[in-house]
Amino acid sequence: MEWRVFVPLPAEGSVSDPLCQEWMQRLQAAMLDLEKGMFASSDVESRDDDYIVVTRHVGLKFRHGKKLEIKFLKHIARNGAERWAKRKFKKSPLDEQISTVVEHLREQGYSNIDAAREQMEKEHTVTVSKSRVNILGTVNQNELEFARINVAFAQNVLPSEAAAPTIRSWVSVAVEGADDGDIQREVHENPVLRRFLGVVAEINNISAQHVDAQVRTNACSILGGYPLFVQYITGQATAADLEESLLLIQQ
């Protein structure tokens, strides 16, 4: 299973609210502690992936812009950890593979086939540039990931609000384990990771209630995999999905 959080990093000068600036400074400090304390000695992998916007439960991307990959959401645990079924396809263009992808989703028992096909036919693509580091955790060979992300196009919409200023840079932190129990134990036994997530949850809890939509958009992190993230940055995530994400991260 995978537990992943995306934390926004606003561009210099894009946040004018003093309170939001204070939150961002605290978040940057916690993020640097995490990066230097856990991931500094590991090799960095850099690559660009082209994500096609589909649905909250279906992720579709061209890894390195080449081979098509799909992931289908099978389960979400109470702590927000997600279990995905994954499959790789050919390097040929998406329009030549839509029927094969749809058939795979049907075999997986996915019910919203028409909506997925419609989204794939639009070929709404977002390029995500990643520089990431992976290390082994302390519980049952868990894997931890720290990634800096730049998005070629982003439009953010939070629940009940219109589009707000673009955020192009993010940090993603993930814990992968056999089950959600292993993930919870990993976080519990890792004080640096726990402190970072504590700051994220505190800022989310306060900023989600802020009257200024720009403050909320610049400060709120989201909990979920890349399919939800891609929907979020393109303004296509539903209010229900985002509200659930904000609630989970505060727990």
XYZ file of C-alpha atoms in Angstrom:
251
model
C 0.000 0.000 0.000
C 1.052 3.596 -0.505
C 0.481 6.611 1.765
C 1.389 9.836 -0.028
C 1.066 13.535 0.733
C 1.637 16.482 -1.621
C 2.779 19.731 -0.014
C 2.626 22.997 -2.031
C 5.675 25.244 -2.325
C 4.483 28.675 -3.517
C 6.784 30.720 -5.716
C 8.751 33.525 -4.082
C 6.492 36.536 -3.548
C 3.273 34.731 -4.459
C 1.966 34.652 -0.881
C 1.101 38.058 0.561
C -0.796 37.047 3.694
C 1.580 37.355 6.711
C 0.055 34.352 8.474
C 0.417 32.208 5.381
C 4.047 33.337 5.021
C 4.684 32.204 8.596
C 3.140 28.807 7.869
C 5.242 28.394 4.751
C 8.418 29.192 6.674
C 7.572 26.548 9.267
C 6.746 24.049 6.558
C 9.977 24.755 4.659
C 11.982 24.247 7.850
C 10.267 20.922 8.611
C 10.730 19.817 5.011
C 14.469 20.606 5.051
C 14.864 18.714 8.334
C 13.197 15.720 6.706
C 15.237 15.978 3.506
C 18.588 16.405 5.254
C 17.867 14.083 8.130
C 16.685 11.078 6.125
C 17.404 11.389 2.431
C 20.637 13.400 2.081
C 22.983 10.458 1.459
C 20.865 8.671 -1.148
C 21.004 8.912 -4.940
C 18.552 11.234 -6.674
C 16.477 9.950 -9.609
C 15.198 12.611 -12.010
C 12.622 12.044 -14.720
C 9.614 13.560 -16.497
C 6.312 11.675 -16.605
C 3.341 12.678 -18.758
C 0.084 12.126 -16.851
C -3.266 11.870 -18.612
C -6.166 13.168 -16.535
C -8.687 10.331 -16.106
C -10.488 9.916 -12.749
C -9.760 9.797 -9.024
C -9.538 6.003 -9.228
C -7.598 5.631 -12.483
C -4.049 6.841 -13.082
C -2.575 6.853 -16.580
C 0.883 8.062 -17.537
C 3.704 7.756 -20.024
C 6.804 7.046 -17.905
C 9.683 9.147 -19.254
C 7.177 10.161 -21.920
C 7.430 6.680 -23.473
C 5.767 3.499 -22.159
C 2.118 3.754 -21.074
C 1.278 2.643 -17.515
C -2.052 2.399 -15.712
C -2.949 2.102 -12.026
C -6.398 1.334 -10.678
C -7.410 2.134 -7.096
C -8.554 -0.998 -5.284
C -8.840 0.180 -1.682
C -8.418 3.220 0.589
C -7.618 2.518 4.248
C -8.917 4.647 7.127
C -5.555 6.437 7.383
C -5.604 7.357 3.679
C -3.225 4.634 2.469
C -4.141 3.395 -1.013
C -3.785 0.003 -2.679
C -3.329 0.101 -6.456
C -3.345 -2.524 -9.212
C -0.787 -1.612 -11.890
C -0.097 -2.682 -15.462
C 2.261 -1.582 -18.241
C 1.278 -1.205 -21.895
C 3.131 -0.441 -25.138
C 4.987 2.707 -26.203
C 2.476 3.559 -28.921
C 0.288 6.726 -28.739
C -2.655 6.798 -26.360
C -5.339 6.931 -29.074
C -4.094 3.537 -30.314
C -4.410 1.981 -26.853
C -7.638 3.379 -25.397
C -9.673 0.270 -26.250
C -7.064 -1.981 -24.588
C -6.972 0.219 -21.482
C -10.777 0.294 -21.264
C -10.928 -3.489 -21.537
C -8.363 -3.782 -18.729
C -10.470 -1.502 -16.503
C -13.541 -3.582 -17.276
C -11.650 -6.725 -16.255
C -10.664 -5.000 -12.997
C -14.331 -4.392 -12.241
C -14.238 -0.627 -12.753
C -17.792 0.637 -13.175
C -17.306 4.182 -14.511
C -16.027 3.050 -17.906
C -17.758 5.693 -20.040
C -16.370 8.582 -17.991
C -12.857 7.104 -18.095
C -13.012 6.623 -21.864
C -14.294 10.180 -22.366
C -11.424 11.595 -20.311
C -8.825 9.502 -22.150
C -10.143 10.637 -25.509
C -9.565 14.257 -24.456
C -5.862 13.418 -23.876
C -5.542 16.201 -21.287
C -1.869 15.765 -20.387
C 0.211 17.242 -17.565
C 3.995 16.908 -17.498
C 5.372 16.316 -14.013
C 9.131 16.688 -13.484
C 10.373 14.728 -10.473
C 13.626 14.602 -8.534
C 13.143 11.860 -5.989
C 15.038 9.826 -3.412
C 14.012 6.405 -2.083
C 15.259 4.751 1.102
C 14.343 1.695 3.138
C 12.318 2.321 6.257
C 12.596 0.622 9.627
C 9.466 -1.564 9.518
C 9.223 -4.735 7.378
C 11.155 -3.358 4.402
C 8.884 -0.339 3.995
C 10.054 2.150 1.383
C 10.118 5.922 1.935
C 10.176 8.488 -0.862
C 10.955 12.208 -0.897
C 10.361 14.031 -4.194
C 10.564 17.598 -5.420
C 8.022 18.158 -8.180
C 7.559 20.812 -10.832
C 4.356 20.869 -12.865
C 4.248 22.267 -16.381
C 0.616 23.345 -15.993
C -1.442 23.736 -12.864
C -4.816 25.181 -11.941
C -5.916 24.691 -8.341
C -9.470 24.586 -7.080
C -10.243 23.949 -3.426
C -13.683 22.919 -2.181
C -16.353 25.619 -2.595
C -13.934 28.111 -4.170
C -13.072 29.284 -7.681
C -9.621 28.940 -9.216
C -6.802 30.542 -7.236
C -3.217 31.542 -8.138
C -1.161 28.778 -9.705
C 1.254 26.708 -7.621
C 3.838 24.955 -9.768
C 6.238 23.439 -7.224
C 5.464 20.738 -4.692
C 7.111 18.250 -2.369
C 5.748 14.714 -2.218
C 6.460 12.390 0.703
C 5.354 8.763 0.564
C 5.540 5.603 2.651
C 4.998 2.250 0.948
C 4.354 -0.906 2.933
C 2.625 -4.261 2.834
C -0.425 -2.872 4.634
C -1.672 0.244 6.398
C -0.522 -1.148 9.748
C 3.107 -1.224 8.565
C 2.738 2.345 7.286
C 1.333 3.570 10.603
C 4.163 1.898 12.518
C 6.739 3.474 10.194
C 5.408 6.954 10.887
C 5.143 6.261 14.613
C 8.768 5.042 14.855
C 10.255 7.848 12.754
C 10.389 11.110 14.763
C 11.634 13.282 11.857
C 8.856 12.090 9.563
C 6.325 12.409 12.371
C 7.326 16.021 13.058
C 7.035 16.906 9.379
C 3.571 15.376 9.102
C 2.550 17.083 12.327
C 3.375 20.499 10.845
C 1.516 19.616 7.628
C -1.579 18.518 9.567
C -1.536 21.594 11.806
C -1.269 23.997 8.875
C -4.000 22.156 6.981
C -6.303 22.227 9.975
C -5.983 26.006 10.352
C -5.690 27.060 6.710
C -8.683 24.974 5.583
C -10.861 27.241 7.731
C -9.258 30.512 6.604
C -11.614 33.057 5.050
C -9.141 33.909 2.282
C -9.278 31.412 -0.610
C -5.740 32.310 -1.709
C -4.399 31.467 1.745
C -6.134 28.092 1.718
C -4.908 27.244 -1.760
C -1.318 28.209 -1.031
C -1.148 26.415 2.316
C -3.279 23.261 2.033
C -1.601 19.947 1.338
C -3.509 17.014 -0.104
C -3.396 13.321 0.788
C -3.673 10.827 -2.058
C -1.849 9.306 -5.012
C -0.819 10.917 -8.274
C -4.261 10.461 -9.916
C -5.866 12.733 -7.294
C -2.912 15.134 -7.503
C -3.215 15.402 -11.285
C -6.947 16.016 -11.008
C -6.306 18.659 -8.364
C -3.722 20.650 -10.318
C -5.952 20.674 -13.384
C -9.019 21.787 -11.430
C -10.940 18.546 -12.029
C -10.934 17.004 -8.546
C -14.356 16.957 -6.940
C -15.056 18.884 -3.748
C -15.865 15.565 -2.030
C -12.487 14.065 -2.960
C -10.606 17.107 -1.694
C -12.588 17.457 1.514
C -11.957 13.774 2.285
C -8.255 14.312 1.598
C -8.065 17.338 3.896
C -9.872 15.464 6.672
C -7.646 12.397 6.414
C -4.435 14.370 6.614
C -5.578 16.031 9.819
C -6.042 12.695 11.603
